[in-house]
mmCIF file of C-alpha atoms and ligand atoms in Angstrom:
data_model
loop_
_atom_site.group_PDB
_atom_site.id
_atom_site.type_symbol
_atom_site.label_atom_id
_atom_site.label_comp_id
_atom_site.label_asym_id
_atom_site.label_seq_id
_atom_site.Cartn_x
_atom_site.Cartn_y
_atom_site.Cartn_z
ATOM 1 C CA MET A 1 34.400 2.728 28.120
ATOM 2 C CA ALA A 2 31.179 1.059 26.974
ATOM 3 C CA ARG A 3 29.431 2.319 30.053
ATOM 4 C CA ALA A 4 30.662 5.939 29.346
ATOM 5 C CA SER A 5 29.503 5.884 25.798
ATOM 6 C CA SER A 6 26.141 4.503 26.675
ATOM 7 C CA ARG A 7 25.700 7.319 29.290
ATOM 8 C CA LEU A 8 26.808 9.933 26.584
ATOM 9 C CA TRP A 9 24.215 8.421 24.298
ATOM 10 C CA LEU A 10 21.472 8.731 26.871
ATOM 11 C CA VAL A 11 22.384 12.358 27.595
ATOM 12 C CA LEU A 12 22.372 13.166 23.853
ATOM 13 C CA LEU A 13 19.050 11.321 23.522
ATOM 14 C CA SER A 14 17.426 13.147 26.401
ATOM 15 C CA MET A 15 18.637 16.570 25.114
ATOM 16 C CA SER A 16 17.249 15.860 21.556
ATOM 17 C CA VAL A 17 13.912 14.611 22.953
ATOM 18 C CA PHE A 18 13.668 17.651 25.227
ATOM 19 C CA ALA A 19 14.330 20.006 22.167
ATOM 20 C CA VAL A 20 11.587 18.330 20.034
ATOM 21 C CA VAL A 21 9.108 18.160 22.961
ATOM 22 C CA ALA A 22 9.652 21.906 23.811
ATOM 23 C CA LYS A 23 9.114 22.829 20.181
ATOM 24 C CA ALA A 24 6.072 20.540 19.789
ATOM 25 C CA LEU A 25 4.382 21.883 22.985
ATOM 26 C CA GLY A 26 4.733 25.362 21.503
ATOM 27 C CA TYR A 27 2.163 24.210 18.850
ATOM 28 C CA LEU A 28 -0.375 23.716 21.605
ATOM 29 C CA THR A 29 -0.323 27.324 22.742
ATOM 30 C CA ALA A 30 -0.102 28.955 19.252
ATOM 31 C CA THR A 31 -2.482 29.382 16.261
ATOM 32 C CA PRO A 32 -1.396 27.466 13.171
ATOM 33 C CA GLU A 33 -0.145 30.857 11.704
ATOM 34 C CA ALA A 34 2.627 30.775 14.347
ATOM 35 C CA TYR A 35 3.804 27.216 13.472
ATOM 36 C CA GLY A 36 7.259 26.843 12.139
ATOM 37 C CA PHE A 37 6.213 24.664 9.235
ATOM 38 C CA ALA A 38 4.602 27.504 7.216
ATOM 39 C CA GLU A 39 4.010 25.356 4.068
ATOM 40 C CA GLN A 40 1.282 23.397 5.878
ATOM 41 C CA ILE A 41 -0.674 26.179 7.682
ATOM 42 C CA PRO A 42 -3.868 25.719 5.680
ATOM 43 C CA VAL A 43 -3.801 21.938 6.080
ATOM 44 C CA TYR A 44 -3.071 22.150 9.842
ATOM 45 C CA ARG A 45 -5.795 24.701 10.223
ATOM 46 C CA GLU A 46 -8.354 22.264 8.578
ATOM 47 C CA HIS A 47 -7.055 19.257 10.534
ATOM 48 C CA ARG A 48 -6.363 20.867 13.825
ATOM 49 C CA VAL A 49 -7.957 18.163 16.042
ATOM 50 C CA TRP A 50 -5.802 15.484 14.337
ATOM 51 C CA LEU A 51 -2.684 17.493 14.739
ATOM 52 C CA LEU A 52 -3.442 18.250 18.414
ATOM 53 C CA LEU A 53 -4.029 14.596 19.143
ATOM 54 C CA HIS A 54 -0.855 13.649 17.236
ATOM 55 C CA ILE A 55 1.252 16.169 19.081
ATOM 56 C CA VAL A 56 -0.062 15.507 22.592
ATOM 57 C CA CYS A 57 0.271 11.669 22.136
ATOM 58 C CA GLY A 58 3.647 12.066 20.364
ATOM 59 C CA VAL A 59 5.034 14.107 23.223
ATOM 60 C CA LEU A 60 3.728 11.538 25.694
ATOM 61 C CA ALA A 61 5.248 8.688 23.810
ATOM 62 C CA LEU A 62 8.649 10.383 23.536
ATOM 63 C CA THR A 63 8.774 11.432 27.106
ATOM 64 C CA SER A 64 7.410 8.132 28.553
ATOM 65 C CA GLY A 65 9.742 6.051 26.313
ATOM 66 C CA THR A 66 12.745 8.074 27.234
ATOM 67 C CA MET A 67 11.866 7.810 30.952
ATOM 68 C CA GLN A 68 11.758 4.035 30.656
ATOM 69 C CA LEU A 69 15.178 3.982 29.194
ATOM 70 C CA LEU A 70 16.607 6.220 31.892
ATOM 71 C CA VAL A 71 14.802 4.567 34.835
ATOM 72 C CA LEU A 72 15.399 0.965 33.764
ATOM 73 C CA ARG A 73 19.175 1.597 34.510
ATOM 74 C CA VAL A 74 18.360 2.354 38.226
ATOM 75 C CA ARG A 75 16.037 -0.679 38.703
ATOM 76 C CA ALA A 76 12.783 1.099 39.258
ATOM 77 C CA PRO A 77 9.839 -0.885 40.784
ATOM 78 C CA ALA A 78 7.980 -3.239 38.226
ATOM 79 C CA ALA A 79 4.716 -1.247 38.861
ATOM 80 C CA PHE A 80 6.436 1.984 37.599
ATOM 81 C CA HIS A 81 7.660 0.136 34.493
ATOM 82 C CA ARG A 82 4.172 -1.238 33.820
ATOM 83 C CA TRP A 83 2.418 2.134 34.461
ATOM 84 C CA THR A 84 4.869 4.125 32.160
ATOM 85 C CA GLY A 85 4.706 1.304 29.568
ATOM 86 C CA SER A 86 0.947 1.566 29.412
ATOM 87 C CA VAL A 87 1.099 5.334 28.864
ATOM 88 C CA TYR A 88 3.679 4.739 26.159
ATOM 89 C CA ALA A 89 1.604 2.075 24.303
ATOM 90 C CA LEU A 90 -1.595 4.135 24.490
ATOM 91 C CA SER A 91 0.233 7.280 23.334
ATOM 92 C CA VAL A 92 1.718 5.471 20.406
ATOM 93 C CA MET A 93 -1.696 4.264 19.294
ATOM 94 C CA GLY A 94 -3.223 7.806 19.600
ATOM 95 C CA ALA A 95 -0.248 9.520 17.794
ATOM 96 C CA GLY A 96 -0.119 6.652 15.255
ATOM 97 C CA ILE A 97 -3.813 6.831 14.247
ATOM 98 C CA ALA A 98 -3.510 10.699 14.018
ATOM 99 C CA GLY A 99 -0.233 10.271 12.096
ATOM 100 C CA LEU A 100 -2.016 8.020 9.582
ATOM 101 C CA ARG A 101 -4.655 10.688 9.019
ATOM 102 C CA LEU A 102 -2.027 13.442 8.677
ATOM 103 C CA ALA A 103 0.018 11.301 6.242
ATOM 104 C CA LEU A 104 -2.836 11.619 3.771
ATOM 105 C CA THR A 105 -2.143 15.393 3.567
ATOM 106 C CA ALA A 106 1.555 15.338 4.237
ATOM 107 C CA TRP A 107 3.609 18.037 2.441
ATOM 108 C CA GLY A 108 5.456 16.814 -0.635
ATOM 109 C CA GLY A 109 2.865 14.499 -2.102
ATOM 110 C CA ILE A 110 2.510 10.789 -2.527
ATOM 111 C CA ALA A 111 6.155 9.727 -1.577
ATOM 112 C CA ASN A 112 5.931 11.412 1.773
ATOM 113 C CA THR A 113 2.338 10.127 2.337
ATOM 114 C CA VAL A 114 3.626 6.497 1.815
ATOM 115 C CA ALA A 115 6.688 7.136 3.992
ATOM 116 C CA PHE A 116 4.695 8.524 6.915
ATOM 117 C CA GLY A 117 1.798 6.108 6.407
ATOM 118 C CA LEU A 118 4.194 3.134 6.565
ATOM 119 C CA LEU A 119 5.988 4.701 9.626
ATOM 120 C CA ALA A 120 2.765 5.092 11.476
ATOM 121 C CA GLY A 121 1.588 1.570 10.593
ATOM 122 C CA LEU A 122 4.889 -0.060 11.623
ATOM 123 C CA TRP A 123 5.030 2.100 14.737
ATOM 124 C CA MET A 124 1.671 0.787 16.024
ATOM 125 C CA LEU A 125 2.455 -2.762 14.819
ATOM 126 C CA ALA A 126 5.813 -2.995 16.680
ATOM 127 C CA THR A 127 4.157 -1.654 19.877
ATOM 128 C CA MET A 128 1.362 -4.009 19.792
ATOM 129 C CA ARG A 129 3.653 -6.879 19.239
ATOM 130 C CA ALA A 130 5.769 -5.676 22.244
ATOM 131 C CA VAL A 131 2.639 -5.588 24.411
ATOM 132 C CA GLY A 132 1.399 -9.008 23.190
ATOM 133 C CA ALA A 133 4.790 -10.520 23.812
ATOM 134 C CA ILE A 134 5.008 -9.420 27.491
ATOM 135 C CA ARG A 135 1.389 -10.513 28.080
ATOM 136 C CA GLN A 136 2.494 -13.956 27.089
ATOM 137 C CA GLY A 137 5.573 -13.768 29.268
ATOM 138 C CA ALA A 138 8.068 -13.657 26.331
ATOM 139 C CA ALA A 139 10.578 -11.092 27.789
ATOM 140 C CA ALA A 140 13.170 -11.425 25.108
ATOM 141 C CA SER A 141 10.676 -10.912 22.308
ATOM 142 C CA HIS A 142 9.171 -7.930 24.234
ATOM 143 C CA ARG A 143 12.603 -6.355 24.388
ATOM 144 C CA ILE A 144 13.300 -6.619 20.669
ATOM 145 C CA TRP A 145 9.808 -5.265 19.645
ATOM 146 C CA ILE A 146 9.905 -2.387 22.199
ATOM 147 C CA ALA A 147 13.403 -1.471 20.808
ATOM 148 C CA ARG A 148 11.850 -1.337 17.284
ATOM 149 C CA SER A 149 8.978 0.584 18.597
ATOM 150 C CA PHE A 150 11.166 3.179 20.241
ATOM 151 C CA ALA A 151 13.427 3.470 17.256
ATOM 152 C CA LEU A 152 10.274 4.387 15.323
ATOM 153 C CA THR A 153 9.139 6.887 18.044
ATOM 154 C CA LEU A 154 12.490 8.541 17.630
ATOM 155 C CA ALA A 155 11.682 9.323 13.999
ATOM 156 C CA GLY A 156 9.841 12.308 15.602
ATOM 157 C CA VAL A 157 13.383 13.619 16.601
ATOM 158 C CA THR A 158 15.461 12.309 13.740
ATOM 159 C CA LEU A 159 13.079 13.743 11.076
ATOM 160 C CA ARG A 160 13.680 17.373 12.324
ATOM 161 C CA ALA A 161 17.454 16.775 12.759
ATOM 162 C CA GLU A 162 17.899 15.249 9.330
ATOM 163 C CA VAL A 163 15.822 17.919 7.545
ATOM 164 C CA GLY A 164 18.192 20.523 9.101
ATOM 165 C CA LEU A 165 21.328 18.488 8.335
ATOM 166 C CA PHE A 166 20.407 17.851 4.658
ATOM 167 C CA GLN A 167 19.824 21.534 4.147
ATOM 168 C CA VAL A 168 23.196 22.432 5.643
ATOM 169 C CA LEU A 169 24.647 19.875 3.090
ATOM 170 C CA GLY A 170 23.062 21.829 0.186
ATOM 171 C CA LEU A 171 19.618 20.337 -0.371
ATOM 172 C CA SER A 172 16.449 22.565 -0.690
ATOM 173 C CA PHE A 173 13.861 22.277 2.110
ATOM 174 C CA GLU A 174 11.604 20.229 -0.301
ATOM 175 C CA GLU A 175 14.515 17.777 -1.245
ATOM 176 C CA ALA A 176 15.508 17.459 2.416
ATOM 177 C CA TYR A 177 12.003 16.773 3.583
ATOM 178 C CA HIS A 178 11.598 14.090 0.860
ATOM 179 C CA VAL A 179 14.709 12.234 1.775
ATOM 180 C CA ALA A 180 14.337 12.615 5.554
ATOM 181 C CA SER A 181 10.724 11.292 5.469
ATOM 182 C CA TRP A 182 12.365 7.969 4.602
ATOM 183 C CA THR A 183 15.654 8.087 6.331
ATOM 184 C CA CYS A 184 14.229 9.361 9.667
ATOM 185 C CA TRP A 185 12.829 5.891 10.344
ATOM 186 C CA VAL A 186 14.532 3.432 7.990
ATOM 187 C CA LEU A 187 17.963 4.242 9.437
ATOM 188 C CA ASN A 188 16.663 3.946 13.043
ATOM 189 C CA LEU A 189 15.214 0.506 12.299
ATOM 190 C CA LEU A 190 18.299 -0.659 10.530
ATOM 191 C CA ALA A 191 20.456 0.374 13.551
ATOM 192 C CA VAL A 192 18.127 -1.648 15.877
ATOM 193 C CA GLU A 193 18.238 -4.638 13.592
ATOM 194 C CA TRP A 194 21.944 -4.440 13.403
ATOM 195 C CA SER A 195 22.271 -4.161 17.243
ATOM 196 C CA CYS A 196 19.970 -7.209 17.658
ATOM 197 C CA SER A 197 21.827 -9.356 15.246
ATOM 198 C CA TYR A 198 25.333 -8.393 16.501
ATOM 199 C CA PRO A 199 26.515 -11.723 18.077
ATOM 200 C CA GLY A 200 27.559 -10.108 21.467
ATOM 201 C CA ARG A 201 24.202 -8.373 21.713
ATOM 202 C CA SER A 202 22.088 -11.342 21.009
ATOM 203 C CA ARG A 203 23.955 -13.381 23.608
ATOM 204 C CA GLN A 204 23.467 -10.505 26.076
ATOM 205 C CA ASN A 205 19.741 -10.383 25.188
ATOM 206 C CA ALA A 206 19.418 -14.137 25.796
ATOM 207 C CA LEU A 207 21.235 -13.850 29.160
ATOM 208 C CA THR A 208 19.140 -10.869 30.464
ATOM 209 C CA ALA A 209 15.993 -12.506 29.132
ATOM 210 C CA SER A 210 16.694 -15.689 31.227
ATOM 211 C CA ALA A 211 17.655 -13.702 34.240
HETATM 212 C C1 HEM R 1 6.835 8.076 14.723
HETATM 213 C C2 HEM R 1 5.741 8.148 14.104
HETATM 214 C C3 HEM R 1 5.180 9.466 13.563
HETATM 215 C C4 HEM R 1 4.504 9.581 12.475
HETATM 216 C C5 HEM R 1 4.088 8.548 11.448
HETATM 217 C C6 HEM R 1 4.252 10.985 12.278
HETATM 218 C C7 HEM R 1 3.442 11.575 11.283
HETATM 219 C C8 HEM R 1 3.335 12.903 11.038
HETATM 220 C C9 HEM R 1 2.799 13.491 9.889
HETATM 221 C C10 HEM R 1 2.244 12.733 8.661
HETATM 222 C C11 HEM R 1 2.748 14.796 10.074
HETATM 223 C C12 HEM R 1 2.244 15.897 9.033
HETATM 224 C C13 HEM R 1 3.523 16.264 8.176
HETATM 225 C C14 HEM R 1 3.164 17.098 7.051
HETATM 226 O O1 HEM R 1 2.143 17.764 7.102
HETATM 227 O O2 HEM R 1 3.830 17.025 6.077
HETATM 228 C C15 HEM R 1 3.327 15.070 11.367
HETATM 229 C C16 HEM R 1 3.482 16.381 11.902
HETATM 230 C C17 HEM R 1 4.020 16.572 13.059
HETATM 231 N N1 HEM R 1 4.502 15.682 14.106
HETATM 232 FE FE1 HEM R 1 4.528 13.666 13.752
HETATM 233 N N2 HEM R 1 4.750 11.644 13.404
HETATM 234 C C18 HEM R 1 5.328 10.769 14.119
HETATM 235 C C19 HEM R 1 5.960 10.992 15.401
HETATM 236 C C20 HEM R 1 5.940 12.260 16.122
HETATM 237 C C21 HEM R 1 6.444 12.481 17.399
HETATM 238 C C22 HEM R 1 7.003 11.317 18.301
HETATM 239 C C23 HEM R 1 6.212 13.723 17.683
HETATM 240 C C24 HEM R 1 6.655 14.360 18.939
HETATM 241 C C25 HEM R 1 6.345 15.413 19.463
HETATM 242 C C26 HEM R 1 5.662 14.376 16.469
HETATM 243 C C27 HEM R 1 5.317 15.757 16.403
HETATM 244 C C28 HEM R 1 4.809 16.411 15.176
HETATM 245 C C29 HEM R 1 4.724 17.737 14.979
HETATM 246 C C30 HEM R 1 5.004 18.840 16.130
HETATM 247 C C31 HEM R 1 4.149 17.963 13.732
HETATM 248 C C32 HEM R 1 3.799 19.279 13.076
HETATM 249 C C33 HEM R 1 4.728 19.651 11.927
HETATM 250 C C34 HEM R 1 6.155 19.805 12.313
HETATM 251 O O3 HEM R 1 6.511 20.739 13.054
HETATM 252 O O4 HEM R 1 6.945 19.041 11.694
HETATM 253 N N3 HEM R 1 5.535 13.409 15.551
HETATM 254 N N4 HEM R 1 3.694 13.869 11.925
#
């Protein structure tokens, strides 16, 4: 039962990542006028290089991170894990730095600037901690920090899903974007913290870490 639900979770995750990646890649072929986020066209035209860096690295972080999750289950060679992990960490840094720059001009003003700025900072910090931990051979700490990092990467998916959901629930686009700029990453982080502090889980982490 637990195995079936974790498979279902992975299928749903892969489908959501695929949808966001496909939409984001469309941004690389189109002019800013063709973007879905019409409110920000003048800003994106002005900061095109930052936006492109953010999207290319964001897509790489999402795909390499999801690949790690899928492939870890079939015991891939360690070299593959290290190689994909390096692509992931470098992509997070690229997308995070560009995300910090884009946060300054985020739509919706200071509250969204702070939300996206914090998200970008914590995203890079969690990823650096995960890399630092594995370099010191601390596998259990690496697992927890990489779980935090990937939960923040998924904000690229949950933001879009939550803006849509909140609008269906009756909020305007502006209200939905304000709320989702926080919930898209705070809820993901809380879910990871809850899962790490769940007694069964922490025991399992300790067991797999010492294996
Ligand atoms: C997790 C950390 C992330 C941060 C801090 C972040 C930050 C930002 C910011 C500040 C903007 C500009 C929003 C505005 O103008 O109001 C933006 C736009 C965008 N980001 Fe990210 N982002 C993150 C993850 C991702 C990921 C993983 C992707 C994957 C493809 C992505 C794709 C995009 C795209 C396509 C846009 C253009 C606007 C849109 O369609 O929503 N971002 N991001």
